[in-house]
Tab-separated table of C-alpha atoms in Angstrom:
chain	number	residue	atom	x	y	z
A	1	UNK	CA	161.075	42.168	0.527
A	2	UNK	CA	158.619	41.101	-1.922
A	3	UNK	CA	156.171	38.217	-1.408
A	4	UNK	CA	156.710	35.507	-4.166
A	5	UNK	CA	154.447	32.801	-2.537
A	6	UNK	CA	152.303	32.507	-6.339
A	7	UNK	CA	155.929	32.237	-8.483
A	8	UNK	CA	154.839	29.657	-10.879
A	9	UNK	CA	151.034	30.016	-10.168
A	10	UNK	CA	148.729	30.964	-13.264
A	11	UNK	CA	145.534	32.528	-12.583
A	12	UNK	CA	142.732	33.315	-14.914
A	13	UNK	CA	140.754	36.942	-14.518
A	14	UNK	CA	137.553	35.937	-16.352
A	15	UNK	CA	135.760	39.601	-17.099
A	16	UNK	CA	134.386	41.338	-19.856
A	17	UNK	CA	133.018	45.369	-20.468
A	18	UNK	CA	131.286	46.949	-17.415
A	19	UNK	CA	133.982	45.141	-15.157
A	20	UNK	CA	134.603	47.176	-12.223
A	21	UNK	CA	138.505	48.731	-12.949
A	22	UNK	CA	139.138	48.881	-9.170
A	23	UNK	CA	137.924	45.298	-8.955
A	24	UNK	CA	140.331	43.727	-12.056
A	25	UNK	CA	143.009	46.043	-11.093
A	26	UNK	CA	144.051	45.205	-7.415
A	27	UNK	CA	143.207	41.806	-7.140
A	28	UNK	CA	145.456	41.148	-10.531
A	29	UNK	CA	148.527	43.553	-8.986
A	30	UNK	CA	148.333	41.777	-6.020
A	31	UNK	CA	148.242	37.995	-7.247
A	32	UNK	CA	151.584	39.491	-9.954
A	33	UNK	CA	152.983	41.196	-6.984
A	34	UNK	CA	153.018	37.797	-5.645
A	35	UNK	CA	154.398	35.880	-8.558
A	36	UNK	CA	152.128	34.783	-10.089
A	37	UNK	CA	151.195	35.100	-13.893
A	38	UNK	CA	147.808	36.561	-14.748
A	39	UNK	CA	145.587	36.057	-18.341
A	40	UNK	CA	142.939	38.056	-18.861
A	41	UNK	CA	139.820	35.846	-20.577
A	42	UNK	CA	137.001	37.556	-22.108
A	43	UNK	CA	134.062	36.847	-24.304
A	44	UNK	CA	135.907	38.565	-27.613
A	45	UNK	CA	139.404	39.722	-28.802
A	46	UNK	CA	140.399	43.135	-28.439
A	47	UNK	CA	139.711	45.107	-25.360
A	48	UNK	CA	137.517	45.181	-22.679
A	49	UNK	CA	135.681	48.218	-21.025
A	50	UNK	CA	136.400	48.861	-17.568
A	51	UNK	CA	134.208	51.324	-15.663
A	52	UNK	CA	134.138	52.960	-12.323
A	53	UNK	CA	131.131	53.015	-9.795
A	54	UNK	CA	129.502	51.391	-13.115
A	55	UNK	CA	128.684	54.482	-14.871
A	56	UNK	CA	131.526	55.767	-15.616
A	57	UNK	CA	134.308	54.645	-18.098
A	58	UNK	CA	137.440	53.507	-16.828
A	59	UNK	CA	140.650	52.434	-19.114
A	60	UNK	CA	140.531	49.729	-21.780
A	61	UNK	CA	142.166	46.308	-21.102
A	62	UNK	CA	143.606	43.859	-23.454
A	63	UNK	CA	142.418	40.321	-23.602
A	64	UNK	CA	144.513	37.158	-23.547
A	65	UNK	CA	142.458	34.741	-24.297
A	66	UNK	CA	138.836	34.127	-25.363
A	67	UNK	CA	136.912	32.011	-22.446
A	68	UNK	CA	135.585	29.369	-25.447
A	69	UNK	CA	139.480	28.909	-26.213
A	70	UNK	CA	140.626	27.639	-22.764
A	71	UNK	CA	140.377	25.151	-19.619
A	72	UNK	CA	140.531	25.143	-16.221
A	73	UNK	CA	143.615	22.916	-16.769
A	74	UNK	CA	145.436	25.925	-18.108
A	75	UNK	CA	145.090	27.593	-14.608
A	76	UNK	CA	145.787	27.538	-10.842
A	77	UNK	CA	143.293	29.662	-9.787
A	78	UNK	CA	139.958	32.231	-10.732
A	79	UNK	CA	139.439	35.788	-10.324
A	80	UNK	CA	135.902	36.606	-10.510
A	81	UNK	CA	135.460	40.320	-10.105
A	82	UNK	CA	132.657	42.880	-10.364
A	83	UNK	CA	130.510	45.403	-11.545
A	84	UNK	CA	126.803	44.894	-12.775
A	85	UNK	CA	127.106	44.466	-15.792
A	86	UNK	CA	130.275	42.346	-16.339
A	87	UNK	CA	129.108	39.163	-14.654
A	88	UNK	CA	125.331	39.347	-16.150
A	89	UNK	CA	126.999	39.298	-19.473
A	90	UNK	CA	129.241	36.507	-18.267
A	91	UNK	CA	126.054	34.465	-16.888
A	92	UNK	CA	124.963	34.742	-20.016
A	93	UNK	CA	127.330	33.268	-22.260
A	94	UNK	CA	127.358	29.411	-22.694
A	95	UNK	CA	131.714	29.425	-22.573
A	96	UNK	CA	131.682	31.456	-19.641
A	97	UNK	CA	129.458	29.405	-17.573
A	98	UNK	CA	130.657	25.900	-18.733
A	99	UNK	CA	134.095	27.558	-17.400
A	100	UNK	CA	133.444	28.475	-14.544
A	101	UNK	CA	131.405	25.670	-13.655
A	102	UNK	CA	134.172	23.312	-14.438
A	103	UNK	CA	136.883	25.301	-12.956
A	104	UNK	CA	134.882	25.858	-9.461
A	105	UNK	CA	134.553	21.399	-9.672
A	106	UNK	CA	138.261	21.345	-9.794
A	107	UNK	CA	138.683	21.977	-6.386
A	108	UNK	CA	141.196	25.170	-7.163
A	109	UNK	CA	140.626	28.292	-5.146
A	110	UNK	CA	138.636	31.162	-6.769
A	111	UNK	CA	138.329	34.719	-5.775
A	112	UNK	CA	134.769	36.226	-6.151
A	113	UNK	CA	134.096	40.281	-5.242
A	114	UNK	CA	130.583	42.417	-5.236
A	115	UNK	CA	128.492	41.024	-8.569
A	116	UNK	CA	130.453	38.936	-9.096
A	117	UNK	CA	128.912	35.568	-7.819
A	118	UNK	CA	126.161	36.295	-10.271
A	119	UNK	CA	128.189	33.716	-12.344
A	120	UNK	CA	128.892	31.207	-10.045
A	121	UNK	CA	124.840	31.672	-8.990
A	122	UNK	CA	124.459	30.913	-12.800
A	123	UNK	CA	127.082	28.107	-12.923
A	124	UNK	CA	125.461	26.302	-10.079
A	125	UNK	CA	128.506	26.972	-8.054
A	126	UNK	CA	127.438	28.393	-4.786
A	127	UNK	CA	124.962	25.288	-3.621
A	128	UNK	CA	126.115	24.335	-0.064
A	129	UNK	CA	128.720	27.400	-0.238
A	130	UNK	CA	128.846	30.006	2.290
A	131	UNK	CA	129.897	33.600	0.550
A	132	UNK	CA	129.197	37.268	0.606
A	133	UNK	CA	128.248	39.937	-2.361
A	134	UNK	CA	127.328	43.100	-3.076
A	135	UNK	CA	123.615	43.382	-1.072
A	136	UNK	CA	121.357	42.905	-4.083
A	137	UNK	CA	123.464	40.149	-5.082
A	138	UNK	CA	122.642	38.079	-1.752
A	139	UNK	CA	119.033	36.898	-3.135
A	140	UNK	CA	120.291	35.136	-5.887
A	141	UNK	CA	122.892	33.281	-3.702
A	142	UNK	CA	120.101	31.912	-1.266
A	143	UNK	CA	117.862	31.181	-3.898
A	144	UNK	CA	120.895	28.533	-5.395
A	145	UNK	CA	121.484	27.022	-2.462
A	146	UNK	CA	123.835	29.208	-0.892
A	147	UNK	CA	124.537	30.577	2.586
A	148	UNK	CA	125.293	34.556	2.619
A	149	UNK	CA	126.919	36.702	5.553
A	150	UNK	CA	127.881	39.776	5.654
A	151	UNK	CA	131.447	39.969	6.380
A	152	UNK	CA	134.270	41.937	4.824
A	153	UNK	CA	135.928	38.407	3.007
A	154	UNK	CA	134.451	34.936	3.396
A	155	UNK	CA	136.448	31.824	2.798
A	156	UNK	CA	134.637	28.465	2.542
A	157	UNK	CA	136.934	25.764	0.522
A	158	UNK	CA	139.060	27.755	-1.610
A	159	UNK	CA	136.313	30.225	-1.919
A	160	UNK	CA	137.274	33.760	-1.477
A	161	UNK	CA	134.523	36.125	-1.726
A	162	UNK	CA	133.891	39.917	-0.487
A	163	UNK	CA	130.977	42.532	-0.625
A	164	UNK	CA	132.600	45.688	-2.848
A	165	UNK	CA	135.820	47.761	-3.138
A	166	UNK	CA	135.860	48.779	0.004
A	167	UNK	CA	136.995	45.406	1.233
A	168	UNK	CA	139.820	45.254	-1.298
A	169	UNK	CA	143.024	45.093	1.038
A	170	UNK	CA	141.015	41.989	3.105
A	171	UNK	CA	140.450	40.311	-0.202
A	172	UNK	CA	143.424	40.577	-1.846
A	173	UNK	CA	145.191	39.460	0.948
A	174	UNK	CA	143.002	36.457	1.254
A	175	UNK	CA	143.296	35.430	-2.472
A	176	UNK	CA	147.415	35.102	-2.479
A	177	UNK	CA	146.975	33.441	0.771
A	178	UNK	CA	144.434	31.062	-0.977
A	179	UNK	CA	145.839	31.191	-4.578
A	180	UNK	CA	149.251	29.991	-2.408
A	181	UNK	CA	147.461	26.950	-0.829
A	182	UNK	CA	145.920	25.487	-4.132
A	183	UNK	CA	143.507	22.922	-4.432
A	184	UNK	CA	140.691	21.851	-1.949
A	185	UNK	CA	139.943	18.402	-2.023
A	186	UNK	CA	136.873	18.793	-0.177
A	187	UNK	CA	135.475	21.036	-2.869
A	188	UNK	CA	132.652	19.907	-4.933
Protein backbone atom coordinates (compact mmCIF):
# COMPACT_ATOMS: atom_id res chain seq x y z
CA UNK A 1 0.00 0.00 0.00
CA UNK A 2 1.28 3.30 -0.77
CA UNK A 3 1.63 6.13 1.77
CA UNK A 4 -0.49 9.21 0.63
CA UNK A 5 -0.15 11.20 3.95
CA UNK A 6 1.27 14.60 1.59
CA UNK A 7 -1.92 14.19 -1.13
CA UNK A 8 -2.62 17.78 -1.55
CA UNK A 9 0.71 19.04 0.01
CA UNK A 10 3.01 21.30 -2.31
CA UNK A 11 6.55 21.47 -1.53
CA UNK A 12 9.19 23.66 -2.99
CA UNK A 13 12.92 22.03 -3.81
CA UNK A 14 14.87 25.31 -3.88
CA UNK A 15 18.43 24.21 -5.71
CA UNK A 16 20.44 25.30 -8.40
CA UNK A 17 23.86 23.67 -10.42
CA UNK A 18 26.31 21.76 -8.14
CA UNK A 19 23.16 20.34 -6.22
CA UNK A 20 23.95 17.04 -4.96
CA UNK A 21 21.64 14.48 -7.48
CA UNK A 22 21.37 11.94 -4.62
CA UNK A 23 20.29 14.78 -2.36
CA UNK A 24 17.29 16.37 -4.89
CA UNK A 25 16.49 12.97 -6.01
CA UNK A 26 15.30 10.93 -2.89
CA UNK A 27 14.03 13.44 -0.78
CA UNK A 28 11.69 14.67 -3.94
CA UNK A 29 10.64 10.68 -4.74
CA UNK A 30 9.89 10.28 -1.39
CA UNK A 31 7.72 13.51 -0.56
CA UNK A 32 5.76 12.39 -4.51
CA UNK A 33 5.73 8.90 -3.30
CA UNK A 34 3.78 10.37 -0.58
CA UNK A 35 1.43 12.59 -2.48
CA UNK A 36 2.59 15.30 -2.54
CA UNK A 37 3.38 17.70 -5.55
CA UNK A 38 6.95 18.90 -5.93
CA UNK A 39 8.32 22.36 -7.99
CA UNK A 40 11.62 22.65 -8.58
CA UNK A 41 12.81 26.63 -8.00
CA UNK A 42 16.03 27.76 -9.23
CA UNK A 43 17.93 30.93 -9.82
CA UNK A 44 17.29 30.75 -13.93
CA UNK A 45 15.06 28.91 -16.52
CA UNK A 46 16.25 25.96 -18.15
CA UNK A 47 18.07 23.27 -16.35
CA UNK A 48 20.01 22.80 -13.51
CA UNK A 49 23.33 20.78 -13.05
CA UNK A 50 23.25 18.04 -10.72
CA UNK A 51 26.54 16.44 -9.67
CA UNK A 52 27.67 13.51 -7.67
CA UNK A 53 30.25 13.54 -4.71
CA UNK A 54 30.51 17.29 -6.18
CA UNK A 55 32.89 16.65 -8.86
CA UNK A 56 31.30 14.81 -10.95
CA UNK A 57 28.28 15.57 -13.29
CA UNK A 58 25.12 14.05 -12.64
CA UNK A 59 21.80 14.45 -14.98
CA UNK A 60 20.22 17.79 -15.85
CA UNK A 61 16.94 18.86 -14.14
CA UNK A 62 14.25 21.08 -15.35
CA UNK A 63 13.16 24.09 -13.42
CA UNK A 64 9.63 25.11 -12.49
CA UNK A 65 9.87 28.14 -11.33
CA UNK A 66 12.42 30.95 -10.83
CA UNK A 67 12.88 31.66 -6.83
CA UNK A 68 12.31 35.75 -7.64
CA UNK A 69 8.84 34.55 -9.23
CA UNK A 70 7.31 32.88 -6.12
CA UNK A 71 6.19 32.87 -2.26
CA UNK A 72 6.20 30.88 0.50
CA UNK A 73 2.38 31.13 0.19
CA UNK A 74 2.58 28.99 -2.90
CA UNK A 75 3.97 26.09 -0.71
CA UNK A 76 3.52 23.66 2.22
CA UNK A 77 6.82 22.90 2.82
CA UNK A 78 10.99 23.40 1.81
CA UNK A 79 13.49 21.08 0.60
CA UNK A 80 16.84 22.40 1.12
CA UNK A 81 19.36 19.94 -0.19
CA UNK A 82 23.12 19.79 -0.79
CA UNK A 83 26.28 19.86 -2.32
CA UNK A 84 28.95 22.73 -1.98
CA UNK A 85 28.34 24.56 -4.36
CA UNK A 86 24.51 24.69 -4.75
CA UNK A 87 23.68 26.42 -1.48
CA UNK A 88 26.81 29.02 -1.67
CA UNK A 89 25.29 30.10 -4.89
CA UNK A 90 21.89 30.15 -3.23
CA UNK A 91 23.36 32.30 -0.16
CA UNK A 92 24.28 34.42 -2.54
CA UNK A 93 21.41 35.49 -4.40
CA UNK A 94 19.14 38.26 -2.92
CA UNK A 95 15.61 36.02 -4.14
CA UNK A 96 16.93 33.04 -2.68
CA UNK A 97 17.63 34.33 0.68
CA UNK A 98 14.58 36.71 1.03
CA UNK A 99 12.79 33.15 0.31
CA UNK A 100 13.97 31.26 2.42
CA UNK A 101 14.04 33.62 5.11
CA UNK A 102 10.39 34.24 4.76
CA UNK A 103 9.39 30.75 4.22
CA UNK A 104 11.48 29.41 7.43
CA UNK A 105 9.16 32.63 9.49
CA UNK A 106 6.10 30.89 8.31
CA UNK A 107 6.26 28.35 10.69
CA UNK A 108 6.03 25.43 7.76
CA UNK A 109 8.38 22.51 8.10
CA UNK A 110 11.60 22.52 5.99
CA UNK A 111 13.95 19.77 5.20
CA UNK A 112 17.71 20.76 5.24
CA UNK A 113 20.64 17.90 4.25
CA UNK A 114 24.74 18.24 4.29
CA UNK A 115 25.50 22.07 2.83
CA UNK A 116 22.68 22.77 2.81
CA UNK A 117 22.03 25.04 5.94
CA UNK A 118 24.59 27.31 4.39
CA UNK A 119 21.37 29.17 3.31
CA UNK A 120 19.43 29.18 6.19
CA UNK A 121 23.04 30.30 8.06
CA UNK A 122 22.76 33.13 5.39
CA UNK A 123 19.00 33.75 5.85
CA UNK A 124 19.38 34.14 9.54
CA UNK A 125 17.37 31.05 9.98
CA UNK A 126 19.19 28.80 12.32
CA UNK A 127 19.46 31.42 15.51
CA UNK A 128 18.11 29.47 18.55
CA UNK A 129 17.76 26.25 16.16
CA UNK A 130 19.26 23.05 16.96
CA UNK A 131 20.42 21.13 13.49
CA UNK A 132 23.12 19.03 11.99
CA UNK A 133 25.32 19.41 8.55
CA UNK A 134 27.87 18.19 6.72
CA UNK A 135 31.14 18.71 9.36
CA UNK A 136 32.58 21.85 7.78
CA UNK A 137 29.23 23.18 7.64
CA UNK A 138 28.83 23.08 11.62
CA UNK A 139 31.03 26.43 12.13
CA UNK A 140 28.88 28.52 10.33
CA UNK A 141 25.77 27.22 12.24
CA UNK A 142 27.35 28.14 15.74
CA UNK A 143 28.64 31.22 14.59
CA UNK A 144 24.58 32.30 13.71
CA UNK A 145 23.34 31.35 16.68
CA UNK A 146 22.75 27.86 16.22
CA UNK A 147 23.11 24.64 18.22
CA UNK A 148 24.80 21.62 16.12
CA UNK A 149 24.84 17.75 17.03
CA UNK A 150 25.84 15.18 15.35
CA UNK A 151 23.08 12.87 14.78
CA UNK A 152 21.86 11.05 11.71
CA UNK A 153 18.39 13.58 11.40
CA UNK A 154 17.60 16.38 13.83
CA UNK A 155 14.15 17.78 14.22
CA UNK A 156 13.66 21.04 16.16
CA UNK A 157 10.15 22.82 15.10
CA UNK A 158 9.49 21.65 11.75
CA UNK A 159 13.14 21.56 11.14
CA UNK A 160 14.43 18.50 9.52
CA UNK A 161 18.03 18.45 9.01
CA UNK A 162 20.79 15.56 8.41
CA UNK A 163 24.67 15.37 7.92
CA UNK A 164 25.09 13.73 4.09
CA UNK A 165 23.66 10.92 1.89
CA UNK A 166 24.34 8.46 3.98
CA UNK A 167 21.51 9.43 6.27
CA UNK A 168 19.02 9.55 3.40
CA UNK A 169 16.41 6.75 4.45
CA UNK A 170 16.33 8.63 8.24
CA UNK A 171 15.69 11.89 6.48
CA UNK A 172 13.35 11.16 4.11
CA UNK A 173 11.38 9.44 6.42
CA UNK A 174 11.43 12.34 8.76
CA UNK A 175 10.45 14.97 6.09
CA UNK A 176 6.91 13.14 5.01
CA UNK A 177 6.43 12.63 8.61
CA UNK A 178 7.05 16.44 9.07
CA UNK A 179 5.84 17.69 5.62
CA UNK A 180 2.46 15.56 6.96
CA UNK A 181 2.21 17.57 10.26
CA UNK A 182 2.49 21.16 8.69
CA UNK A 183 2.96 24.22 10.40
CA UNK A 184 4.73 24.93 13.81
CA UNK A 185 3.33 27.62 15.62
CA UNK A 186 6.13 27.85 17.88
CA UNK A 187 8.46 28.58 15.00
CA UNK A 188 10.03 31.89 14.69
Amino acid sequence: MTDRTLTGKRVAILATDGVEQVELVRPRAAVEDAGAVTTLVSLASGTIQAMNHDIEKGDTFTVDELVADVSPADFDALLLAGGTTNPDKLRRDPAAVRFVKEFVGTGKPVGVICHGPWTLVEADAVRGRTLTSYPSVRTDIRNAGGTVVDEEVVVDRGLVSSRNPDDLPAFCAKIVEEFAQGRHPAAT
